[in-house]
């Protein structure tokens, strides 16, 4: 069963507690070969049994322009 969380499609089946615990954050990743920095939105929830964040989905926002420093 899939659903939408803040504009990101979640394809995993989650319990109600896991859905209520979903959070969104952003991170940057730089490709070492092309030296291009991409910005992503990531959705995760904290699993108290395993004591770490479980990443559910991510969506690419764009690429940082090296001249202006803005996301395009």
N, CA, C and O atoms as a Tinker XYZ file with bonds, in Angstrom:
   288  protein
     1  N      0.844000   -1.178000    0.000000    73     2
     2  CA     0.000000    0.000000    0.000000    64     1     3
     3  C      0.887000    1.238000    0.000000    63     2     4     5
     4  O      1.784000    1.355000    0.835000    81     3
     5  N      0.653000    2.144000   -0.908000    73     3     6
     6  CA     1.455000    3.357000   -0.965000    64     5     7
     7  C      0.616000    4.553000   -0.531000    63     6     8     9
     8  O     -0.613000    4.539000   -0.607000    81     7
     9  N      1.317000    5.587000   -0.072000    73     7    10
    10  CA     0.658000    6.818000    0.345000    64     9    11
    11  C      1.623000    7.977000    0.143000    63    10    12    13
    12  O      2.808000    7.771000   -0.120000    81    11
    13  N      1.113000    9.191000    0.267000    73    11    14
    14  CA     1.905000   10.401000    0.061000    64    13    15
    15  C      2.189000   11.044000    1.412000    63    14    16    17
    16  O      1.280000   11.236000    2.220000    81    15
    17  N      3.464000   11.377000    1.656000    73    15    18
    18  CA     3.862000   12.093000    2.864000    64    17    19
    19  C      4.638000   13.329000    2.433000    63    18    20    21
    20  O      5.747000   13.212000    1.914000    81    19
    21  N      4.068000   14.509000    2.642000    73    19    22
    22  CA     4.684000   15.791000    2.263000    64    21    23
    23  C      5.157000   15.794000    0.809000    63    22    24    25
    24  O      6.227000   16.320000    0.507000    81    23
    25  N      4.378000   15.219000   -0.076000    73    23    26
    26  CA     4.702000   15.228000   -1.493000    64    25    27
    27  C      5.628000   14.117000   -1.940000    63    26    28    29
    28  O      5.977000   14.056000   -3.119000    81    27
    29  N      6.037000   13.242000   -1.048000    73    27    30
    30  CA     6.915000   12.126000   -1.392000    64    29    31
    31  C      6.097000   10.841000   -1.308000    63    30    32    33
    32  O      5.428000   10.586000   -0.307000    81    31
    33  N      6.154000   10.043000   -2.356000    73    31    34
    34  CA     5.385000    8.790000   -2.378000    64    33    35
    35  C      6.124000    7.726000   -1.576000    63    34    36    37
    36  O      7.296000    7.443000   -1.825000    81    35
    37  N      5.419000    7.140000   -0.608000    73    35    38
    38  CA     5.960000    6.080000    0.235000    64    37    39
    39  C      5.365000    4.769000   -0.254000    63    38    40    41
    40  O      4.144000    4.608000   -0.257000    81    39
    41  N      6.209000    3.830000   -0.666000    73    39    42
    42  CA     5.734000    2.563000   -1.212000    64    41    43
    43  C      5.742000    1.442000   -0.184000    63    42    44    45
    44  O      5.170000    0.383000   -0.441000    81    43
    45  N      6.364000    1.635000    0.957000    73    43    46
    46  CA     6.431000    0.596000    1.981000    64    45    47
    47  C      5.147000    0.572000    2.799000    63    46    48    49
    48  O      4.498000    1.602000    2.982000    81    47
    49  N      4.786000   -0.608000    3.289000    73    47    50
    50  CA     3.635000   -0.702000    4.185000    64    49    51
    51  C      4.122000   -0.479000    5.612000    63    50    52    53
    52  O      4.968000   -1.221000    6.111000    81    51
    53  N      3.586000    0.543000    6.261000    73    51    54
    54  CA     3.998000    0.919000    7.609000    64    53    55
    55  C      2.813000    0.817000    8.556000    63    54    56    57
    56  O      1.659000    0.950000    8.148000    81    55
    57  N      3.114000    0.580000    9.817000    73    55    58
    58  CA     2.059000    0.567000   10.829000    64    57    59
    59  C      1.636000    2.001000   11.134000    63    58    60    61
    60  O      2.301000    2.949000   10.718000    81    59
    61  N      0.546000    2.157000   11.850000    73    59    62
    62  CA     0.061000    3.496000   12.206000    64    61    63
    63  C      1.076000    4.233000   13.066000    63    62    64    65
    64  O      1.264000    5.437000   12.894000    81    63
    65  N      1.733000    3.536000   13.986000    73    63    66
    66  CA     2.748000    4.159000   14.839000    64    65    67
    67  C      3.936000    4.639000   14.014000    63    66    68    69
    68  O      4.478000    5.714000   14.269000    81    67
    69  N      4.340000    3.845000   13.027000    73    67    70
    70  CA     5.449000    4.242000   12.163000    64    69    71
    71  C      5.066000    5.434000   11.301000    63    70    72    73
    72  O      5.883000    6.331000   11.095000    81    71
    73  N      3.839000    5.461000   10.793000    73    71    74
    74  CA     3.382000    6.605000    9.994000    64    73    75
    75  C      3.343000    7.880000   10.823000    63    74    76    77
    76  O      3.710000    8.951000   10.338000    81    75
    77  N      2.898000    7.769000   12.077000    73    75    78
    78  CA     2.840000    8.940000   12.948000    64    77    79
    79  C      4.234000    9.462000   13.288000    63    78    80    81
    80  O      4.395000   10.645000   13.588000    81    79
    81  N      5.239000    8.593000   13.245000    73    79    82
    82  CA     6.597000    8.979000   13.619000    64    81    83
    83  C      7.439000    9.447000   12.432000    63    82    84    85
    84  O      8.622000    9.740000   12.604000    81    83
    85  N      6.860000    9.525000   11.235000    73    83    86
    86  CA     7.634000    9.928000   10.059000    64    85    87
    87  C      8.104000   11.374000   10.173000    63    86    88    89
    88  O      7.353000   12.252000   10.599000    81    87
    89  N      9.352000   11.608000    9.786000    73    87    90
    90  CA     9.922000   12.954000    9.736000    64    89    91
    91  C     10.631000   13.122000    8.392000    63    90    92    93
    92  O     11.021000   12.148000    7.749000    81    91
    93  N     10.785000   14.371000    7.991000    73    91    94
    94  CA    11.439000   14.685000    6.723000    64    93    95
    95  C     12.660000   15.545000    6.993000    63    94    96    97
    96  O     12.611000   16.457000    7.819000    81    95
    97  N     13.760000   15.260000    6.298000    73    95    98
    98  CA    14.946000   16.097000    6.390000    64    97    99
    99  C     15.591000   16.178000    5.012000    63    98   100   101
   100  O     15.210000   15.457000    4.090000    81    99
   101  N     16.566000   17.060000    4.887000    73    99   102
   102  CA    17.289000   17.240000    3.630000    64   101   103
   103  C     18.763000   16.939000    3.850000    63   102   104   105
   104  O     19.302000   17.163000    4.934000    81   103
   105  N     19.402000   16.430000    2.809000    73   103   106
   106  CA    20.839000   16.194000    2.885000    64   105   107
   107  C     21.451000   16.400000    1.507000    63   106   108   109
   108  O     20.756000   16.378000    0.491000    81   107
   109  N     22.773000   16.602000    1.492000    73   107   110
   110  CA    23.510000   16.815000    0.252000    64   109   111
   111  C     24.463000   15.655000    0.036000    63   110   112   113
   112  O     25.021000   15.101000    0.983000    81   111
   113  N     24.641000   15.299000   -1.234000    73   111   114
   114  CA    25.579000   14.238000   -1.581000    64   113   115
   115  C     26.404000   14.716000   -2.767000    63   114   116   117
   116  O     25.853000   15.191000   -3.760000    81   115
   117  N     27.722000   14.594000   -2.667000    73   115   118
   118  CA    28.622000   15.030000   -3.722000    64   117   119
   119  C     29.192000   13.816000   -4.437000    63   118   120   121
   120  O     29.729000   12.905000   -3.808000    81   119
   121  N     29.069000   13.813000   -5.756000    73   119   122
   122  CA    29.632000   12.737000   -6.568000    64   121   123
   123  C     31.131000   12.978000   -6.686000    63   122   124   125
   124  O     31.556000   14.049000   -7.119000    81   123
   125  N     31.933000   11.991000   -6.305000    73   123   126
   126  CA    33.387000   12.172000   -6.283000    64   125   127
   127  C     33.982000   12.238000   -7.682000    63   126   128   129
   128  O     35.050000   12.824000   -7.862000    81   127
   129  N     33.325000   11.657000   -8.672000    73   127   130
   130  CA    33.857000   11.655000  -10.030000    64   129   131
   131  C     33.567000   12.975000  -10.734000    63   130   132   133
   132  O     34.473000   13.588000  -11.299000    81   131
   133  N     32.308000   13.421000  -10.706000    73   131   134
   134  CA    31.917000   14.636000  -11.428000    64   133   135
   135  C     31.976000   15.881000  -10.558000    63   134   136   137
   136  O     31.894000   16.995000  -11.076000    81   135
   137  N     32.119000   15.717000   -9.240000    73   135   138
   138  CA    32.176000   16.820000   -8.283000    64   137   139
   139  C     30.892000   17.660000   -8.308000    63   138   140   141
   140  O     30.936000   18.871000   -8.097000    81   139
   141  N     29.756000   17.015000   -8.566000    73   139   142
   142  CA    28.452000   17.668000   -8.582000    64   141   143
   143  C     27.754000   17.358000   -7.264000    63   142   144   145
   144  O     27.703000   16.205000   -6.836000    81   143
   145  N     27.212000   18.399000   -6.619000    73   143   146
   146  CA    26.513000   18.231000   -5.349000    64   145   147
   147  C     25.011000   18.236000   -5.594000    63   146   148   149
   148  O     24.462000   19.192000   -6.140000    81   147
   149  N     24.353000   17.153000   -5.183000    73   147   150
   150  CA    22.906000   17.013000   -5.325000    64   149   151
   151  C     22.246000   17.162000   -3.965000    63   150   152   153
   152  O     22.836000   16.822000   -2.940000    81   151
   153  N     21.010000   17.674000   -3.959000    73   151   154
   154  CA    20.246000   17.861000   -2.727000    64   153   155
   155  C     19.045000   16.919000   -2.765000    63   154   156   157
   156  O     18.344000   16.834000   -3.773000    81   155
   157  N     18.813000   16.209000   -1.653000    73   155   158
   158  CA    17.741000   15.229000   -1.561000    64   157   159
   159  C     16.863000   15.518000   -0.358000    63   158   160   161
   160  O     17.330000   16.049000    0.649000    81   159
   161  N     15.571000   15.162000   -0.469000    73   159   162
   162  CA    14.650000   15.124000    0.669000    64   161   163
   163  C     14.529000   13.663000    1.072000    63   162   164   165
   164  O     14.403000   12.785000    0.220000    81   163
   165  N     14.569000   13.405000    2.388000    73   163   166
   166  CA    14.541000   12.034000    2.884000    64   165   167
   167  C     13.469000   11.906000    3.955000    63   166   168   169
   168  O     13.318000   12.795000    4.794000    81   167
   169  N     12.722000   10.803000    3.932000    73   167   170
   170  CA    11.694000   10.519000    4.928000    64   169   171
   171  C     12.152000    9.315000    5.738000    63   170   172   173
   172  O     12.567000    8.300000    5.180000    81   171
   173  N     12.071000    9.439000    7.073000    73   171   174
   174  CA    12.497000    8.345000    7.945000    64   173   175
   175  C     11.670000    8.359000    9.220000    63   174   176   177
   176  O     10.932000    9.306000    9.489000    81   175
   177  N     11.806000    7.293000   10.001000    73   175   178
   178  CA    11.209000    7.235000   11.331000    64   177   179
   179  C     12.194000    6.553000   12.260000    63   178   180   181
   180  O     13.052000    5.792000   11.813000    81   179
   181  N     12.074000    6.825000   13.559000    73   179   182
   182  CA    12.973000    6.253000   14.553000    64   181   183
   183  C     12.400000    4.941000   15.067000    63   182   184   185
   184  O     11.267000    4.896000   15.545000    81   183
   185  N     13.183000    3.879000   14.966000    73   183   186
   186  CA    12.778000    2.564000   15.470000    64   185   187
   187  C     13.385000    2.376000   16.854000    63   186   188   189
   188  O     14.600000    2.235000   16.987000    81   187
   189  N     12.549000    2.372000   17.878000    73   187   190
   190  CA    13.050000    2.291000   19.253000    64   189   191
   191  C     13.582000    0.899000   19.594000    63   190   192   193
   192  O     14.439000    0.773000   20.469000    81   191
   193  N     13.099000   -0.139000   18.931000    73   191   194
   194  CA    13.621000   -1.487000   19.193000    64   193   195
   195  C     15.070000   -1.614000   18.741000    63   194   196   197
   196  O     15.921000   -2.108000   19.480000    81   195
   197  N     15.337000   -1.167000   17.531000    73   195   198
   198  CA    16.696000   -1.255000   16.976000    64   197   199
   199  C     17.547000   -0.040000   17.326000    63   198   200   201
   200  O     18.769000   -0.077000   17.189000    81   199
   201  N     16.914000    1.025000   17.773000    73   199   202
   202  CA    17.549000    2.278000   18.176000    64   201   203
   203  C     18.336000    2.939000   17.041000    63   202   204   205
   204  O     19.489000    3.332000   17.224000    81   203
   205  N     17.714000    3.056000   15.883000    73   203   206
   206  CA    18.277000    3.850000   14.798000    64   205   207
   207  C     17.154000    4.287000   13.865000    63   206   208   209
   208  O     16.037000    3.775000   13.935000    81   207
   209  N     17.465000    5.239000   12.993000    73   207   210
   210  CA    16.486000    5.746000   12.039000    64   209   211
   211  C     16.342000    4.774000   10.875000    63   210   212   213
   212  O     17.333000    4.270000   10.346000    81   211
   213  N     15.115000    4.521000   10.487000    73   211   214
   214  CA    14.822000    3.670000    9.340000    64   213   215
   215  C     14.417000    4.589000    8.194000    63   214   216   217
   216  O     13.413000    5.295000    8.282000    81   215
   217  N     15.206000    4.578000    7.113000    73   215   218
   218  CA    14.924000    5.439000    5.976000    64   217   219
   219  C     13.885000    4.768000    5.090000    63   218   220   221
   220  O     14.025000    3.602000    4.721000    81   219
   221  N     12.840000    5.520000    4.754000    73   219   222
   222  CA    11.697000    4.966000    4.039000    64   221   223
   223  C     11.741000    5.348000    2.564000    63   222   224   225
   224  O     11.509000    4.497000    1.704000    81   223
   225  N     12.033000    6.610000    2.254000    73   223   226
   226  CA    12.037000    7.071000    0.867000    64   225   227
   227  C     12.883000    8.331000    0.759000    63   226   228   229
   228  O     13.164000    8.999000    1.754000    81   227
   229  N     13.285000    8.641000   -0.471000    73   227   230
   230  CA    13.995000    9.888000   -0.730000    64   229   231
   231  C     13.581000   10.415000   -2.096000    63   230   232   233
   232  O     13.116000    9.666000   -2.956000    81   231
   233  N     13.761000   11.726000   -2.276000    73   231   234
   234  CA    13.408000   12.374000   -3.532000    64   233   235
   235  C     14.466000   13.425000   -3.823000    63   234   236   237
   236  O     14.827000   14.209000   -2.946000    81   235
   237  N     14.962000   13.442000   -5.054000    73   235   238
   238  CA    15.977000   14.418000   -5.433000    64   237   239
   239  C     15.320000   15.768000   -5.674000    63   238   240   241
   240  O     14.354000   15.876000   -6.429000    81   239
   241  N     15.857000   16.804000   -5.019000    73   239   242
   242  CA    15.343000   18.162000   -5.193000    64   241   243
   243  C     16.001000   18.815000   -6.393000    63   242   244   245
   244  O     15.322000   19.413000   -7.228000    81   243
   245  N     17.319000   18.704000   -6.484000    73   243   246
   246  CA    18.040000   19.322000   -7.584000    64   245   247
   247  C     19.534000   19.256000   -7.363000    63   246   248   249
   248  O     20.027000   18.505000   -6.522000    81   247
   249  N     20.249000   20.064000   -8.140000    73   247   250
   250  CA    21.707000   20.118000   -8.099000    64   249   251
   251  C     22.115000   21.527000   -7.711000    63   250   252   253
   252  O     21.486000   22.493000   -8.144000    81   251
   253  N     23.160000   21.663000   -6.900000    73   251   254
   254  CA    23.651000   22.981000   -6.496000    64   253   255
   255  C     24.538000   23.540000   -7.601000    63   254   256   257
   256  O     25.502000   22.900000   -8.022000    81   255
   257  N     24.201000   24.747000   -8.068000    73   255   258
   258  CA    24.990000   25.429000   -9.090000    64   257   259
   259  C     26.280000   25.918000   -8.453000    63   258   260   261
   260  O     26.224000   26.652000   -7.466000    81   259
   261  N     27.453000   25.537000   -8.982000    73   259   262
   262  CA    28.714000   25.943000   -8.352000    64   261   263
   263  C     28.980000   27.444000   -8.421000    63   262   264   265
   264  O     29.732000   27.967000   -7.598000    81   263
   265  N     28.383000   28.147000   -9.381000    73   263   266
   266  CA    28.622000   29.584000   -9.523000    64   265   267
   267  C     27.788000   30.377000   -8.522000    63   266   268   269
   268  O     28.318000   31.226000   -7.805000    81   267
   269  N     26.484000   30.102000   -8.473000    73   267   270
   270  CA    25.587000   30.877000   -7.613000    64   269   271
   271  C     25.395000   30.248000   -6.241000    63   270   272   273
   272  O     25.066000   30.954000   -5.288000    81   271
   273  N     25.591000   28.938000   -6.117000    73   271   274
   274  CA    25.374000   28.255000   -4.849000    64   273   275
   275  C     23.918000   27.962000   -4.567000    63   274   276   277
   276  O     23.570000   27.578000   -3.450000    81   275
   277  N     23.054000   28.137000   -5.563000    73   275   278
   278  CA    21.621000   27.878000   -5.390000    64   277   279
   279  C     21.246000   26.547000   -6.028000    63   278   280   281
   280  O     21.934000   26.049000   -6.918000    81   279
   281  N     20.143000   25.985000   -5.554000    73   279   282
   282  CA    19.651000   24.719000   -6.091000    64   281   283
   283  C     18.917000   24.983000   -7.394000    63   282   284   285
   284  O     18.021000   25.826000   -7.453000    81   283
   285  N     19.302000   24.258000   -8.438000    73   283   286
   286  CA    18.634000   24.380000   -9.746000    64   285   287
   287  C     18.067000   23.041000  -10.156000    63   286   288
   288  O     17.466000   22.925000  -11.223000    81   287
